[in-house]
Each structure stands twice: as C-alpha cells, then as structure tokens.
Amino acid sequence: MPMFVDTSPPGQCIFCRLVANEIPSAKVFEDELTVAFMDIGQVTPGHVLVATQRHAATLLDTTPEEAAAVMRTAHRVARAVQAAFQPPGLTLLQANGALGGQTVAHFHLHVVPRHEGDGIALTWPRQEPPSAVLASHAERLRAAL
Ligand SMILES: [Zn+2]
C-alpha cells in the first residue's frame, strides 16, 4: 500500500484543494461529478486517480449518481490509458477506510496500468467456507438490501 497519507484537517482535504485548483495537478479529464488526474505516486506510468468533485470520504458517502459517474469516467480513462500506454494488464483499485487501504479520505478510484514484475501485490487469503455459511451471509445481505 502507498506510504503517503493525507493528514489534512476536515474541509481541507488534498483532493478538495486539487478540485478547486488551489494546488497543482496533472488533470486529464473533468466533468460535473468527477475529476481524473495523474497520481503523483505513479506506481506505473499512466496511473490515474478518478475522484468525485464533491468531498465524500468513502464509497458509502457518495450518492449512487456519483459512484456511477466515477466508474463511467474510469471506463473512459482506462480506454485512454490502454491507447496511450498499451499495458498488458489494467487494475482498478478503490479503498475505503484506513483498514481498507485508503490514504486520502476523499473517494477515489485508481486506474493502474499493469506490467510483468511491476511489484504491485494484494494478498488474497481464500477461505472457502461451507455452503451453509455462504447462504447465511447471503441472507444477511438480502435483508440489508
Ligand atoms: Zn475532499
């Protein structure tokens, strides 16, 4: 996970300042609900962040329209990244909360070109619980939806 963590006080988030052009950024796209700009960390060349224009800390703080708009912009940016950089792979990453790996508390989605040996890793500890446990989890979610 990235080492940079934004510790700005509430209301002065680094991405809100970027949206307001109070700090410099390499923007690539902007519409009513979203903004896309180069990640200053550039894990790989062409690494872009797509964020909401409005401050929303996590996915759960966005409206359905904002969440959909971020994915629409990410889709557009991903096609541009593919055309401009021709990476053999592409990963979208969206993190929520410190334990989720979020380092800037303003909703954003990473569009990351991927290459052999790029050093990016995400451990994925499969557990394969019994089907009754899956059914129980599904029931809890159906009740919440
Ligand atoms: Zn913000």
Tab-separated table of C-alpha atoms and ligand atoms in Angstrom:
chain	number	residue	atom	x	y	z
A	1	MET	CA	0.000	0.000	0.000
A	2	PRO	CA	1.123	3.596	-0.614
A	3	MET	CA	3.191	5.262	2.072
A	4	PHE	CA	1.646	8.721	1.550
A	5	VAL	CA	-1.174	9.508	3.993
A	6	ASP	CA	-3.096	12.802	3.795
A	7	THR	CA	-3.394	14.204	7.304
A	8	SER	CA	-5.188	17.421	6.298
A	9	PRO	CA	-7.847	18.634	8.725
A	10	PRO	CA	-11.503	18.134	7.726
A	11	GLY	CA	-12.583	20.546	4.994
A	12	GLN	CA	-9.029	20.993	3.690
A	13	CYS	CA	-8.606	17.617	2.048
A	14	ILE	CA	-5.827	17.489	-0.557
A	15	PHE	CA	-8.247	16.331	-3.280
A	16	CYS	CA	-10.731	19.135	-2.488
A	17	ARG	CA	-7.849	21.587	-2.877
A	18	LEU	CA	-6.905	19.914	-6.147
A	19	VAL	CA	-10.512	20.118	-7.413
A	20	ALA	CA	-10.512	23.837	-6.519
A	21	ASN	CA	-7.168	24.323	-8.337
A	22	GLU	CA	-5.573	25.512	-5.085
A	23	ILE	CA	-2.725	23.069	-5.633
A	24	PRO	CA	-1.205	21.990	-8.954
A	25	SER	CA	-2.149	18.680	-10.544
A	26	ALA	CA	-1.908	16.967	-13.902
A	27	LYS	CA	-5.608	16.713	-14.707
A	28	VAL	CA	-6.621	14.567	-17.650
A	29	PHE	CA	-10.429	14.818	-17.521
A	30	GLU	CA	-13.158	16.629	-15.645
A	31	ASP	CA	-16.941	16.644	-15.765
A	32	GLU	CA	-19.770	17.775	-13.485
A	33	LEU	CA	-19.306	14.977	-10.926
A	34	THR	CA	-15.760	13.687	-11.397
A	35	VAL	CA	-12.149	14.664	-11.928
A	36	ALA	CA	-9.316	12.465	-13.227
A	37	PHE	CA	-5.659	13.296	-12.634
A	38	MET	CA	-2.236	11.669	-12.583
A	39	ASP	CA	-1.346	10.034	-9.251
A	40	ILE	CA	1.805	11.791	-8.062
A	41	GLY	CA	2.968	8.383	-6.796
A	42	GLN	CA	2.793	6.849	-10.355
A	43	VAL	CA	3.054	3.194	-9.333
A	44	THR	CA	3.335	2.557	-13.079
A	45	PRO	CA	3.406	5.070	-15.960
A	46	GLY	CA	-0.138	6.230	-16.741
A	47	HIS	CA	-1.504	5.651	-13.197
A	48	VAL	CA	-4.607	7.871	-12.859
A	49	LEU	CA	-6.933	8.674	-9.976
A	50	VAL	CA	-10.615	9.308	-10.595
A	51	ALA	CA	-12.281	11.213	-7.740
A	52	THR	CA	-15.612	12.847	-7.009
A	53	GLN	CA	-15.777	16.627	-7.429
A	54	ARG	CA	-17.675	16.861	-4.145
A	55	HIS	CA	-15.962	15.799	-0.941
A	56	ALA	CA	-17.213	12.344	0.031
A	57	ALA	CA	-14.905	10.413	2.328
A	58	THR	CA	-15.701	6.878	1.170
A	59	LEU	CA	-17.921	4.952	-1.225
A	60	LEU	CA	-20.600	4.960	1.454
A	61	ASP	CA	-20.625	8.775	1.446
A	62	THR	CA	-21.189	9.080	-2.310
A	63	THR	CA	-24.567	9.261	-3.999
A	64	PRO	CA	-25.431	6.459	-6.450
A	65	GLU	CA	-25.034	9.043	-9.227
A	66	GLU	CA	-21.531	9.988	-8.061
A	67	ALA	CA	-20.481	6.343	-7.718
A	68	ALA	CA	-21.758	5.585	-11.213
A	69	ALA	CA	-20.114	8.715	-12.611
A	70	VAL	CA	-16.725	7.724	-11.159
A	71	MET	CA	-16.947	4.331	-12.857
A	72	ARG	CA	-18.042	5.947	-16.128
A	73	THR	CA	-15.011	8.256	-16.006
A	74	ALA	CA	-12.743	5.348	-15.017
A	75	HIS	CA	-14.015	3.401	-18.046
A	76	ARG	CA	-13.188	6.332	-20.307
A	77	VAL	CA	-9.769	6.845	-18.691
A	78	ALA	CA	-8.998	3.109	-18.887
A	79	ARG	CA	-9.601	3.155	-22.636
A	80	ALA	CA	-7.303	6.177	-22.951
A	81	VAL	CA	-4.619	4.528	-20.794
A	82	GLN	CA	-4.824	1.435	-22.998
A	83	ALA	CA	-4.481	3.527	-26.153
A	84	ALA	CA	-1.665	5.727	-24.831
A	85	PHE	CA	0.438	3.236	-22.823
A	86	GLN	CA	-0.609	-0.230	-24.119
A	87	PRO	CA	-0.171	-2.008	-20.757
A	88	PRO	CA	-0.671	-5.795	-20.890
A	89	GLY	CA	-2.933	-5.541	-17.837
A	90	LEU	CA	-5.047	-2.992	-16.004
A	91	THR	CA	-6.216	-2.952	-12.378
A	92	LEU	CA	-8.909	-0.763	-10.815
A	93	LEU	CA	-8.495	-0.297	-7.073
A	94	GLN	CA	-10.895	1.510	-4.754
A	95	ALA	CA	-10.160	1.559	-0.992
A	96	ASN	CA	-12.360	2.682	1.905
A	97	GLY	CA	-11.149	3.484	5.401
A	98	ALA	CA	-7.647	3.096	6.804
A	99	LEU	CA	-8.075	-0.661	7.218
A	100	GLY	CA	-9.256	-0.817	3.615
A	101	GLY	CA	-6.006	0.818	2.499
A	102	GLN	CA	-7.409	4.332	1.914
A	103	THR	CA	-4.787	7.043	2.433
A	104	VAL	CA	-6.718	10.134	1.275
A	105	ALA	CA	-10.196	10.389	2.796
A	106	HIS	CA	-11.858	11.670	-0.395
A	107	PHE	CA	-13.497	8.995	-2.545
A	108	HIS	CA	-11.278	7.931	-5.434
A	109	LEU	CA	-10.602	5.034	-7.756
A	110	HIS	CA	-7.156	4.078	-9.028
A	111	VAL	CA	-6.736	3.148	-12.696
A	112	VAL	CA	-3.398	1.326	-12.729
A	113	PRO	CA	-1.636	0.045	-15.861
A	114	ARG	CA	-0.046	-3.336	-15.061
A	115	HIS	CA	3.168	-4.899	-16.297
A	116	GLU	CA	5.073	-8.107	-15.616
A	117	GLY	CA	7.110	-7.676	-12.428
A	118	ASP	CA	5.639	-4.265	-11.544
A	119	GLY	CA	5.814	-5.091	-7.828
A	120	ILE	CA	2.129	-4.479	-7.113
A	121	ALA	CA	0.677	-7.143	-4.825
A	122	LEU	CA	-2.553	-7.815	-2.979
A	123	THR	CA	-2.742	-10.893	-0.777
A	124	TRP	CA	-5.994	-12.799	-1.123
A	125	PRO	CA	-6.446	-15.399	1.624
A	126	ARG	CA	-9.153	-17.747	0.235
A	127	GLN	CA	-11.109	-19.453	2.994
A	128	GLU	CA	-13.863	-21.409	1.174
A	129	PRO	CA	-16.447	-21.668	3.989
A	130	PRO	CA	-19.202	-24.323	3.857
A	131	SER	CA	-22.221	-23.545	1.644
A	132	ALA	CA	-24.440	-23.095	4.720
A	133	VAL	CA	-22.209	-20.234	5.850
A	134	LEU	CA	-22.424	-18.635	2.393
A	135	ALA	CA	-26.210	-18.991	2.467
A	136	SER	CA	-26.305	-17.321	5.882
A	137	HIS	CA	-24.165	-14.434	4.648
A	138	ALA	CA	-26.391	-14.067	1.575
A	139	GLU	CA	-29.487	-13.960	3.757
A	140	ARG	CA	-27.984	-11.175	5.889
A	141	LEU	CA	-27.206	-9.178	2.765
A	142	ARG	CA	-30.626	-9.738	1.162
A	143	ALA	CA	-32.200	-8.443	4.378
A	144	ALA	CA	-29.979	-5.348	4.250
A	145	LEU	CA	-30.572	-4.556	0.569
B	1	ZN	ZN	-12.098	16.252	-0.200
